[in-house]
Amino acid sequence: MGKEVACPKMSDGGYPSAELVVAQLRSCGVTHVVTVPDWVQISLHKHLVDGRCQDIRVVSCSSEDEAMAISGGLLIAGATPVVVIQNQGLYASVNGLRAIGIDARIPIVMMIGQFGREEGNLHEDTQQSTRFIVRLLEPLLDTLGIPYFPLGKESDLANIQKAFDLARKEETPTAVITEGFLGW
């Protein structure tokens, strides 16, 4: 039996819960979560694998490139996946995302956790972060032409549906940026 991992508590506590995120994923028709688990979205991973979400299959990958390829294959086969990774993982998978999502026009939807974000920068402009890893995400998505939506408070939950709708309509990858730790 593994040791229970607790998610750090954030002072403002306004982040959506994993349960609410899963409800949104279900409403978008998600069939698979393709992931290299990340710390920012750890409550979502726990929620998905603890037996409460038998209708959404979790595909754990060893690399983010692998997650992009599997997600692309699932989309071609008629499934509705979402890729759940952290910002560092996106940086590692740019070539796969370019080839599969951008060049092949496969509408991959990603939920990207902002690993390394300082508590004092939550709900603020990421370009004011002291950490390059945080400041890089949005400019990189802009450079790649990938639209993105924030997920930092419960009122942002509708952005998950917006990301799926835009990805399907434009046949392009989209991203939902999880700005801080999801709630339990």
Short mmCIF file of N, CA and C in Angstrom, two decimals:
data_model
loop_
_atom_site.label_atom_id
_atom_site.label_comp_id
_atom_site.label_asym_id
_atom_site.label_seq_id
_atom_site.Cartn_x
_atom_site.Cartn_y
_atom_site.Cartn_z
N MET A 1 0.84 -1.17 0.00
CA MET A 1 0.00 0.00 0.00
C MET A 1 0.89 1.23 0.00
N GLY A 2 0.64 2.16 -0.94
CA GLY A 2 1.45 3.36 -1.08
C GLY A 2 1.12 4.40 -0.03
N LYS A 3 2.08 5.24 0.18
CA LYS A 3 1.90 6.35 1.11
C LYS A 3 0.99 7.40 0.49
N GLU A 4 0.05 7.93 1.24
CA GLU A 4 -0.86 8.97 0.79
C GLU A 4 -0.08 10.26 0.57
N VAL A 5 -0.26 10.88 -0.60
CA VAL A 5 0.41 12.13 -0.92
C VAL A 5 -0.60 13.25 -0.78
N ALA A 6 -0.29 14.23 0.03
CA ALA A 6 -1.18 15.36 0.24
C ALA A 6 -0.80 16.50 -0.70
N CYS A 7 -1.80 17.14 -1.25
CA CYS A 7 -1.58 18.30 -2.11
C CYS A 7 -1.33 19.51 -1.23
N PRO A 8 -0.34 20.32 -1.56
CA PRO A 8 -0.12 21.53 -0.76
C PRO A 8 -1.36 22.42 -0.77
N LYS A 9 -1.61 23.06 0.31
CA LYS A 9 -2.75 23.97 0.42
C LYS A 9 -2.32 25.34 -0.06
N MET A 10 -3.17 25.96 -0.84
CA MET A 10 -2.92 27.32 -1.30
C MET A 10 -3.74 28.27 -0.45
N SER A 11 -3.22 29.43 -0.19
CA SER A 11 -3.85 30.35 0.75
C SER A 11 -5.20 30.86 0.29
N ASP A 12 -5.39 31.05 -1.04
CA ASP A 12 -6.67 31.61 -1.47
C ASP A 12 -7.75 30.56 -1.63
N GLY A 13 -7.42 29.29 -1.82
CA GLY A 13 -8.37 28.19 -1.83
C GLY A 13 -9.47 28.28 -2.87
N GLY A 14 -9.35 29.10 -3.90
CA GLY A 14 -10.43 29.28 -4.85
C GLY A 14 -10.36 28.39 -6.07
N TYR A 15 -9.56 27.36 -6.05
CA TYR A 15 -9.39 26.52 -7.23
C TYR A 15 -10.48 25.48 -7.33
N PRO A 16 -10.88 25.14 -8.56
CA PRO A 16 -11.93 24.13 -8.73
C PRO A 16 -11.46 22.77 -8.23
N SER A 17 -12.41 21.98 -7.79
CA SER A 17 -12.10 20.64 -7.29
C SER A 17 -11.95 19.68 -8.46
N ALA A 18 -11.26 18.59 -8.20
CA ALA A 18 -11.11 17.54 -9.20
C ALA A 18 -12.47 17.02 -9.62
N GLU A 19 -13.39 16.91 -8.69
CA GLU A 19 -14.73 16.41 -9.00
C GLU A 19 -15.43 17.31 -10.02
N LEU A 20 -15.31 18.62 -9.86
CA LEU A 20 -15.92 19.55 -10.81
C LEU A 20 -15.24 19.48 -12.17
N VAL A 21 -13.93 19.30 -12.19
CA VAL A 21 -13.21 19.16 -13.45
C VAL A 21 -13.65 17.89 -14.16
N VAL A 22 -13.78 16.80 -13.43
CA VAL A 22 -14.23 15.54 -14.04
C VAL A 22 -15.64 15.70 -14.60
N ALA A 23 -16.51 16.40 -13.90
CA ALA A 23 -17.87 16.64 -14.40
C ALA A 23 -17.80 17.39 -15.74
N GLN A 24 -16.92 18.36 -15.84
CA GLN A 24 -16.74 19.09 -17.11
C GLN A 24 -16.20 18.17 -18.20
N LEU A 25 -15.23 17.34 -17.85
CA LEU A 25 -14.67 16.42 -18.84
C LEU A 25 -15.76 15.47 -19.34
N ARG A 26 -16.58 14.99 -18.43
CA ARG A 26 -17.69 14.11 -18.84
C ARG A 26 -18.64 14.85 -19.78
N SER A 27 -18.96 16.11 -19.47
CA SER A 27 -19.89 16.86 -20.32
C SER A 27 -19.30 17.12 -21.70
N CYS A 28 -17.98 17.07 -21.82
CA CYS A 28 -17.31 17.22 -23.11
C CYS A 28 -17.20 15.88 -23.84
N GLY A 29 -17.65 14.81 -23.21
CA GLY A 29 -17.59 13.49 -23.82
C GLY A 29 -16.25 12.80 -23.73
N VAL A 30 -15.40 13.23 -22.80
CA VAL A 30 -14.06 12.64 -22.68
C VAL A 30 -14.16 11.16 -22.35
N THR A 31 -13.44 10.37 -23.12
CA THR A 31 -13.39 8.92 -22.92
C THR A 31 -12.07 8.46 -22.31
N HIS A 32 -11.02 9.26 -22.54
CA HIS A 32 -9.67 8.90 -22.08
C HIS A 32 -8.93 10.12 -21.56
N VAL A 33 -8.21 9.94 -20.47
CA VAL A 33 -7.24 10.94 -20.01
C VAL A 33 -5.87 10.32 -20.28
N VAL A 34 -5.13 10.96 -21.17
CA VAL A 34 -3.80 10.48 -21.56
C VAL A 34 -2.82 11.38 -20.81
N THR A 35 -1.97 10.78 -19.99
CA THR A 35 -1.24 11.61 -19.04
C THR A 35 0.16 11.11 -18.69
N VAL A 36 0.98 12.07 -18.39
CA VAL A 36 2.18 11.87 -17.59
C VAL A 36 1.85 12.65 -16.33
N PRO A 37 1.47 11.96 -15.25
CA PRO A 37 0.92 12.67 -14.08
C PRO A 37 1.80 13.82 -13.60
N ASP A 38 1.13 14.88 -13.21
CA ASP A 38 1.84 16.06 -12.73
C ASP A 38 1.35 16.46 -11.35
N TRP A 39 2.17 17.20 -10.65
CA TRP A 39 1.92 17.58 -9.26
C TRP A 39 0.76 18.57 -9.13
N VAL A 40 0.66 19.52 -10.05
CA VAL A 40 -0.37 20.56 -9.96
C VAL A 40 -1.77 19.96 -10.07
N GLN A 41 -1.91 18.91 -10.87
CA GLN A 41 -3.22 18.29 -11.10
C GLN A 41 -3.33 16.93 -10.40
N ILE A 42 -2.56 16.74 -9.34
CA ILE A 42 -2.51 15.44 -8.65
C ILE A 42 -3.87 15.01 -8.12
N SER A 43 -4.69 15.95 -7.66
CA SER A 43 -6.01 15.57 -7.16
C SER A 43 -6.88 15.03 -8.29
N LEU A 44 -6.72 15.54 -9.49
CA LEU A 44 -7.46 15.02 -10.64
C LEU A 44 -7.02 13.59 -10.94
N HIS A 45 -5.72 13.35 -10.94
CA HIS A 45 -5.21 11.99 -11.18
C HIS A 45 -5.75 11.03 -10.13
N LYS A 46 -5.70 11.41 -8.87
CA LYS A 46 -6.19 10.55 -7.80
C LYS A 46 -7.67 10.27 -7.99
N HIS A 47 -8.43 11.30 -8.31
CA HIS A 47 -9.87 11.15 -8.51
C HIS A 47 -10.16 10.17 -9.66
N LEU A 48 -9.36 10.24 -10.71
CA LEU A 48 -9.59 9.39 -11.87
C LEU A 48 -9.22 7.92 -11.64
N VAL A 49 -8.25 7.66 -10.80
CA VAL A 49 -7.79 6.28 -10.63
C VAL A 49 -8.32 5.60 -9.37
N ASP A 50 -9.07 6.30 -8.56
CA ASP A 50 -9.52 5.68 -7.31
C ASP A 50 -10.84 4.93 -7.43
N GLY A 51 -11.32 4.72 -8.64
CA GLY A 51 -12.52 3.92 -8.84
C GLY A 51 -13.80 4.70 -9.03
N ARG A 52 -13.76 6.02 -8.89
CA ARG A 52 -14.98 6.83 -9.04
C ARG A 52 -15.26 7.18 -10.50
N CYS A 53 -14.32 6.95 -11.39
CA CYS A 53 -14.45 7.40 -12.78
C CYS A 53 -14.26 6.24 -13.75
N GLN A 54 -15.05 5.22 -13.61
CA GLN A 54 -14.87 4.05 -14.45
C GLN A 54 -15.24 4.30 -15.91
N ASP A 55 -15.93 5.41 -16.18
CA ASP A 55 -16.31 5.74 -17.55
C ASP A 55 -15.22 6.49 -18.31
N ILE A 56 -14.19 6.93 -17.61
CA ILE A 56 -13.06 7.62 -18.25
C ILE A 56 -11.81 6.78 -18.02
N ARG A 57 -11.23 6.32 -19.10
CA ARG A 57 -10.04 5.46 -19.00
C ARG A 57 -8.79 6.33 -18.89
N VAL A 58 -7.90 5.98 -17.98
CA VAL A 58 -6.65 6.69 -17.80
C VAL A 58 -5.54 5.92 -18.51
N VAL A 59 -4.82 6.61 -19.38
CA VAL A 59 -3.69 6.03 -20.09
C VAL A 59 -2.44 6.75 -19.60
N SER A 60 -1.65 6.09 -18.77
CA SER A 60 -0.42 6.68 -18.25
C SER A 60 0.71 6.46 -19.23
N CYS A 61 1.44 7.51 -19.51
CA CYS A 61 2.51 7.46 -20.50
C CYS A 61 3.86 7.71 -19.83
N SER A 62 4.91 7.30 -20.50
CA SER A 62 6.25 7.52 -19.97
C SER A 62 6.84 8.84 -20.44
N SER A 63 6.27 9.42 -21.49
CA SER A 63 6.74 10.73 -21.97
C SER A 63 5.57 11.50 -22.56
N GLU A 64 5.74 12.79 -22.65
CA GLU A 64 4.69 13.64 -23.20
C GLU A 64 4.57 13.46 -24.71
N ASP A 65 5.68 13.16 -25.40
CA ASP A 65 5.59 12.83 -26.83
C ASP A 65 4.68 11.62 -27.04
N GLU A 66 4.86 10.62 -26.19
CA GLU A 66 4.02 9.44 -26.25
C GLU A 66 2.55 9.82 -26.01
N ALA A 67 2.30 10.72 -25.07
CA ALA A 67 0.93 11.16 -24.78
C ALA A 67 0.31 11.84 -26.00
N MET A 68 1.09 12.65 -26.72
CA MET A 68 0.56 13.31 -27.92
C MET A 68 0.22 12.29 -28.99
N ALA A 69 1.11 11.30 -29.19
CA ALA A 69 0.88 10.29 -30.22
C ALA A 69 -0.34 9.43 -29.88
N ILE A 70 -0.46 9.02 -28.63
CA ILE A 70 -1.60 8.19 -28.23
C ILE A 70 -2.90 8.99 -28.34
N SER A 71 -2.87 10.24 -27.91
CA SER A 71 -4.05 11.08 -28.02
C SER A 71 -4.47 11.24 -29.49
N GLY A 72 -3.50 11.49 -30.36
CA GLY A 72 -3.81 11.60 -31.78
C GLY A 72 -4.44 10.33 -32.33
N GLY A 73 -3.89 9.18 -31.96
CA GLY A 73 -4.45 7.90 -32.40
C GLY A 73 -5.86 7.68 -31.88
N LEU A 74 -6.10 8.03 -30.62
CA LEU A 74 -7.44 7.89 -30.05
C LEU A 74 -8.44 8.78 -30.79
N LEU A 75 -8.03 10.01 -31.10
CA LEU A 75 -8.91 10.92 -31.84
C LEU A 75 -9.25 10.36 -33.21
N ILE A 76 -8.26 9.84 -33.92
CA ILE A 76 -8.48 9.25 -35.24
C ILE A 76 -9.43 8.06 -35.14
N ALA A 77 -9.34 7.31 -34.04
CA ALA A 77 -10.19 6.14 -33.84
C ALA A 77 -11.60 6.49 -33.34
N GLY A 78 -11.86 7.78 -33.10
CA GLY A 78 -13.21 8.19 -32.70
C GLY A 78 -13.41 8.41 -31.22
N ALA A 79 -12.36 8.29 -30.43
CA ALA A 79 -12.47 8.54 -28.99
C ALA A 79 -12.32 10.04 -28.73
N THR A 80 -12.54 10.42 -27.48
CA THR A 80 -12.38 11.83 -27.08
C THR A 80 -11.42 11.89 -25.91
N PRO A 81 -10.12 12.02 -26.21
CA PRO A 81 -9.12 12.11 -25.14
C PRO A 81 -8.84 13.55 -24.73
N VAL A 82 -8.23 13.69 -23.56
CA VAL A 82 -7.63 14.94 -23.14
C VAL A 82 -6.24 14.57 -22.62
N VAL A 83 -5.25 15.37 -22.97
CA VAL A 83 -3.88 15.15 -22.51
C VAL A 83 -3.69 15.98 -21.24
N VAL A 84 -3.28 15.34 -20.15
CA VAL A 84 -3.07 16.02 -18.87
C VAL A 84 -1.59 15.91 -18.53
N ILE A 85 -0.90 17.09 -18.60
CA ILE A 85 0.54 17.15 -18.38
C ILE A 85 0.87 18.45 -17.64
N GLN A 86 2.14 18.64 -17.33
CA GLN A 86 2.56 19.92 -16.74
C GLN A 86 3.35 20.71 -17.78
N ASN A 87 3.62 21.96 -17.46
CA ASN A 87 4.30 22.85 -18.39
C ASN A 87 5.63 22.27 -18.88
N GLN A 88 6.43 21.71 -18.00
CA GLN A 88 7.71 21.12 -18.42
C GLN A 88 7.51 20.03 -19.45
N GLY A 89 6.44 19.26 -19.29
CA GLY A 89 6.13 18.21 -20.24
C GLY A 89 5.76 18.74 -21.61
N LEU A 90 5.05 19.86 -21.62
CA LEU A 90 4.74 20.47 -22.91
C LEU A 90 6.03 20.87 -23.61
N TYR A 91 6.96 21.46 -22.86
CA TYR A 91 8.22 21.89 -23.46
C TYR A 91 8.95 20.68 -24.07
N ALA A 92 8.86 19.54 -23.42
CA ALA A 92 9.54 18.34 -23.90
C ALA A 92 8.84 17.72 -25.12
N SER A 93 7.59 18.09 -25.36
CA SER A 93 6.82 17.42 -26.42
C SER A 93 6.50 18.30 -27.62
N VAL A 94 7.18 19.42 -27.75
CA VAL A 94 6.84 20.37 -28.81
C VAL A 94 6.91 19.73 -30.20
N ASN A 95 7.91 18.92 -30.48
CA ASN A 95 8.00 18.34 -31.82
C ASN A 95 6.83 17.39 -32.10
N GLY A 96 6.48 16.55 -31.15
CA GLY A 96 5.34 15.66 -31.34
C GLY A 96 4.04 16.43 -31.48
N LEU A 97 3.87 17.44 -30.67
CA LEU A 97 2.67 18.28 -30.75
C LEU A 97 2.61 18.99 -32.11
N ARG A 98 3.74 19.48 -32.56
CA ARG A 98 3.78 20.14 -33.88
C ARG A 98 3.38 19.18 -34.98
N ALA A 99 3.98 18.00 -35.00
CA ALA A 99 3.73 17.03 -36.07
C ALA A 99 2.30 16.49 -36.04
N ILE A 100 1.86 16.09 -34.87
CA ILE A 100 0.56 15.43 -34.75
C ILE A 100 -0.59 16.43 -34.66
N GLY A 101 -0.43 17.43 -33.82
CA GLY A 101 -1.52 18.37 -33.62
C GLY A 101 -1.59 19.46 -34.67
N ILE A 102 -0.47 20.13 -34.92
CA ILE A 102 -0.48 21.30 -35.81
C ILE A 102 -0.41 20.88 -37.28
N ASP A 103 0.61 20.13 -37.66
CA ASP A 103 0.77 19.77 -39.08
C ASP A 103 -0.34 18.83 -39.56
N ALA A 104 -0.70 17.84 -38.76
CA ALA A 104 -1.74 16.88 -39.16
C ALA A 104 -3.15 17.38 -38.83
N ARG A 105 -3.23 18.55 -38.15
CA ARG A 105 -4.52 19.16 -37.80
C ARG A 105 -5.39 18.23 -36.95
N ILE A 106 -4.77 17.60 -35.95
CA ILE A 106 -5.48 16.73 -35.01
C ILE A 106 -5.83 17.59 -33.80
N PRO A 107 -7.11 17.69 -33.44
CA PRO A 107 -7.56 18.61 -32.38
C PRO A 107 -7.29 18.10 -30.96
N ILE A 108 -6.03 18.04 -30.60
CA ILE A 108 -5.63 17.59 -29.27
C ILE A 108 -5.95 18.67 -28.25
N VAL A 109 -6.67 18.30 -27.20
CA VAL A 109 -6.95 19.22 -26.09
C VAL A 109 -6.04 18.83 -24.94
N MET A 110 -5.33 19.82 -24.41
CA MET A 110 -4.39 19.59 -23.31
C MET A 110 -4.82 20.36 -22.08
N MET A 111 -4.67 19.74 -20.93
CA MET A 111 -4.76 20.44 -19.65
C MET A 111 -3.33 20.48 -19.13
N ILE A 112 -2.80 21.70 -19.01
CA ILE A 112 -1.39 21.88 -18.67
C ILE A 112 -1.28 22.53 -17.30
N GLY A 113 -0.69 21.81 -16.35
CA GLY A 113 -0.48 22.34 -15.01
C GLY A 113 0.72 23.27 -14.98
N GLN A 114 0.56 24.41 -14.33
CA GLN A 114 1.64 25.40 -14.23
C GLN A 114 2.56 25.05 -13.06
N PHE A 115 3.39 24.03 -13.26
CA PHE A 115 4.37 23.63 -12.25
C PHE A 115 5.33 24.78 -12.00
N GLY A 116 5.65 25.00 -10.73
CA GLY A 116 6.64 26.00 -10.35
C GLY A 116 6.06 27.38 -10.08
N ARG A 117 4.77 27.52 -10.22
CA ARG A 117 4.17 28.85 -9.99
C ARG A 117 4.19 29.19 -8.52
N GLU A 118 4.66 30.39 -8.21
CA GLU A 118 4.75 30.83 -6.83
C GLU A 118 3.36 31.18 -6.29
N GLU A 119 3.14 30.91 -5.03
CA GLU A 119 1.85 31.22 -4.42
C GLU A 119 1.53 32.70 -4.56
N GLY A 120 2.52 33.57 -4.46
CA GLY A 120 2.30 35.00 -4.58
C GLY A 120 1.95 35.45 -5.99
N ASN A 121 2.13 34.58 -6.99
CA ASN A 121 1.83 34.93 -8.38
C ASN A 121 0.50 34.35 -8.84
N LEU A 122 -0.17 33.57 -7.98
CA LEU A 122 -1.44 32.97 -8.37
C LEU A 122 -2.46 34.06 -8.67
N HIS A 123 -3.23 33.86 -9.73
CA HIS A 123 -4.24 34.82 -10.20
C HIS A 123 -3.61 36.12 -10.70
N GLU A 124 -2.32 36.14 -10.94
CA GLU A 124 -1.63 37.32 -11.46
C GLU A 124 -1.09 37.00 -12.85
N ASP A 125 -0.55 37.99 -13.52
CA ASP A 125 0.05 37.82 -14.83
C ASP A 125 1.26 36.89 -14.71
N THR A 126 1.26 35.81 -15.47
CA THR A 126 2.38 34.85 -15.38
C THR A 126 3.70 35.47 -15.81
N GLN A 127 3.65 36.52 -16.59
CA GLN A 127 4.89 37.16 -17.02
C GLN A 127 5.57 37.90 -15.86
N GLN A 128 4.88 38.04 -14.75
CA GLN A 128 5.46 38.65 -13.56
C GLN A 128 6.06 37.59 -12.61
N SER A 129 5.96 36.33 -12.99
CA SER A 129 6.55 35.26 -12.19
C SER A 129 8.06 35.40 -12.16
N THR A 130 8.67 34.98 -11.06
CA THR A 130 10.13 34.99 -10.97
C THR A 130 10.73 33.75 -11.62
N ARG A 131 9.89 32.82 -12.07
CA ARG A 131 10.37 31.55 -12.60
C ARG A 131 10.17 31.46 -14.11
N PHE A 132 11.25 31.24 -14.81
CA PHE A 132 11.22 31.15 -16.26
C PHE A 132 10.27 30.05 -16.72
N ILE A 133 10.25 28.93 -16.02
CA ILE A 133 9.40 27.80 -16.39
C ILE A 133 7.93 28.21 -16.45
N VAL A 134 7.53 29.16 -15.62
CA VAL A 134 6.16 29.66 -15.60
C VAL A 134 5.96 30.69 -16.71
N ARG A 135 6.91 31.60 -16.85
CA ARG A 135 6.79 32.68 -17.85
C ARG A 135 6.81 32.16 -19.28
N LEU A 136 7.39 31.01 -19.54
CA LEU A 136 7.57 30.48 -20.89
C LEU A 136 6.29 29.91 -21.51
N LEU A 137 5.37 29.41 -20.72
CA LEU A 137 4.25 28.64 -21.26
C LEU A 137 3.38 29.42 -22.24
N GLU A 138 2.85 30.54 -21.85
CA GLU A 138 1.94 31.28 -22.73
C GLU A 138 2.64 31.79 -23.99
N PRO A 139 3.86 32.37 -23.89
CA PRO A 139 4.54 32.77 -25.14
C PRO A 139 4.82 31.60 -26.08
N LEU A 140 5.13 30.43 -25.53
CA LEU A 140 5.35 29.26 -26.39
C LEU A 140 4.06 28.87 -27.10
N LEU A 141 2.95 28.82 -26.37
CA LEU A 141 1.66 28.49 -27.00
C LEU A 141 1.32 29.53 -28.07
N ASP A 142 1.57 30.80 -27.78
CA ASP A 142 1.34 31.86 -28.77
C ASP A 142 2.19 31.62 -30.02
N THR A 143 3.46 31.30 -29.83
CA THR A 143 4.37 31.06 -30.95
C THR A 143 3.89 29.90 -31.81
N LEU A 144 3.37 28.87 -31.17
CA LEU A 144 2.87 27.70 -31.89
C LEU A 144 1.48 27.92 -32.48
N GLY A 145 0.84 29.03 -32.12
CA GLY A 145 -0.51 29.31 -32.60
C GLY A 145 -1.57 28.46 -31.93
N ILE A 146 -1.30 28.03 -30.71
CA ILE A 146 -2.24 27.18 -29.97
C ILE A 146 -3.05 28.05 -29.02
N PRO A 147 -4.37 28.13 -29.23
CA PRO A 147 -5.22 28.89 -28.31
C PRO A 147 -5.24 28.25 -26.92
N TYR A 148 -5.37 29.08 -25.89
CA TYR A 148 -5.41 28.55 -24.53
C TYR A 148 -6.40 29.33 -23.68
N PHE A 149 -6.85 28.65 -22.64
CA PHE A 149 -7.85 29.18 -21.72
C PHE A 149 -7.38 28.94 -20.29
N PRO A 150 -7.66 29.85 -19.36
CA PRO A 150 -7.25 29.64 -17.98
C PRO A 150 -8.21 28.73 -17.21
N LEU A 151 -7.66 28.03 -16.25
CA LEU A 151 -8.46 27.29 -15.26
C LEU A 151 -7.84 27.60 -13.90
N GLY A 152 -8.33 28.69 -13.30
CA GLY A 152 -7.77 29.12 -12.03
C GLY A 152 -8.81 29.28 -10.94
N LYS A 153 -10.09 29.29 -11.34
CA LYS A 153 -11.18 29.40 -10.37
C LYS A 153 -12.38 28.68 -10.93
N GLU A 154 -13.37 28.44 -10.07
CA GLU A 154 -14.53 27.67 -10.51
C GLU A 154 -15.23 28.30 -11.70
N SER A 155 -15.25 29.62 -11.78
CA SER A 155 -15.92 30.28 -12.91
C SER A 155 -15.20 30.01 -14.24
N ASP A 156 -14.00 29.46 -14.20
CA ASP A 156 -13.26 29.11 -15.41
C ASP A 156 -13.58 27.71 -15.93
N LEU A 157 -14.38 26.94 -15.20
CA LEU A 157 -14.65 25.57 -15.61
C LEU A 157 -15.22 25.48 -17.02
N ALA A 158 -16.03 26.45 -17.42
CA ALA A 158 -16.60 26.45 -18.77
C ALA A 158 -15.52 26.54 -19.85
N ASN A 159 -14.32 26.97 -19.48
CA ASN A 159 -13.23 27.05 -20.46
C ASN A 159 -12.80 25.68 -20.97
N ILE A 160 -13.08 24.64 -20.20
CA ILE A 160 -12.77 23.29 -20.68
C ILE A 160 -13.62 23.00 -21.91
N GLN A 161 -14.92 23.27 -21.83
CA GLN A 161 -15.81 23.07 -22.98
C GLN A 161 -15.40 23.97 -24.14
N LYS A 162 -15.03 25.21 -23.85
CA LYS A 162 -14.59 26.13 -24.91
C LYS A 162 -13.38 25.57 -25.64
N ALA A 163 -12.45 24.98 -24.90
CA ALA A 163 -11.24 24.41 -25.52
C ALA A 163 -11.62 23.26 -26.45
N PHE A 164 -12.52 22.38 -26.00
CA PHE A 164 -12.95 21.26 -26.85
C PHE A 164 -13.68 21.77 -28.09
N ASP A 165 -14.58 22.73 -27.90
CA ASP A 165 -15.34 23.27 -29.03
C ASP A 165 -14.43 23.90 -30.07
N LEU A 166 -13.47 24.70 -29.62
CA LEU A 166 -12.56 25.37 -30.55
C LEU A 166 -11.65 24.36 -31.25
N ALA A 167 -11.15 23.38 -30.51
CA ALA A 167 -10.29 22.36 -31.11
C ALA A 167 -11.02 21.64 -32.24
N ARG A 168 -12.27 21.27 -31.98
CA ARG A 168 -13.05 20.56 -33.00
C ARG A 168 -13.35 21.46 -34.20
N LYS A 169 -13.78 22.67 -33.92
CA LYS A 169 -14.17 23.60 -34.99
C LYS A 169 -12.99 23.97 -35.88
N GLU A 170 -11.85 24.28 -35.28
CA GLU A 170 -10.68 24.75 -36.03
C GLU A 170 -9.69 23.64 -36.39
N GLU A 171 -9.96 22.41 -35.92
CA GLU A 171 -9.04 21.28 -36.13
C GLU A 171 -7.62 21.65 -35.72
N THR A 172 -7.52 22.09 -34.48
CA THR A 172 -6.24 22.55 -33.95
C THR A 172 -6.09 22.14 -32.50
N PRO A 173 -4.88 21.98 -32.03
CA PRO A 173 -4.69 21.75 -30.60
C PRO A 173 -5.14 22.98 -29.82
N THR A 174 -5.63 22.75 -28.62
CA THR A 174 -5.96 23.83 -27.69
C THR A 174 -5.46 23.42 -26.32
N ALA A 175 -5.39 24.41 -25.42
CA ALA A 175 -4.89 24.13 -24.08
C ALA A 175 -5.76 24.81 -23.03
N VAL A 176 -5.88 24.15 -21.91
CA VAL A 176 -6.45 24.71 -20.69
C VAL A 176 -5.30 24.75 -19.71
N ILE A 177 -4.98 25.93 -19.22
CA ILE A 177 -3.85 26.07 -18.31
C ILE A 177 -4.35 26.05 -16.88
N THR A 178 -4.01 24.99 -16.16
CA THR A 178 -4.36 24.87 -14.75
C THR A 178 -3.37 25.73 -13.98
N GLU A 179 -3.87 26.85 -13.49
CA GLU A 179 -3.00 27.89 -12.93
C GLU A 179 -2.46 27.58 -11.53
N GLY A 180 -3.16 26.75 -10.79
CA GLY A 180 -2.73 26.39 -9.44
C GLY A 180 -3.27 25.01 -9.12
N PHE A 181 -2.95 24.52 -7.94
CA PHE A 181 -3.37 23.18 -7.55
C PHE A 181 -4.88 23.04 -7.58
N LEU A 182 -5.38 22.00 -8.26
CA LEU A 182 -6.80 21.72 -8.23
C LEU A 182 -7.18 21.27 -6.81
N GLY A 183 -8.39 21.56 -6.41
CA GLY A 183 -8.84 21.17 -5.07
C GLY A 183 -9.16 19.70 -5.00
N TRP A 184 -9.24 19.23 -3.79
CA TRP A 184 -9.55 17.81 -3.55
C TRP A 184 -11.04 17.61 -3.52
#
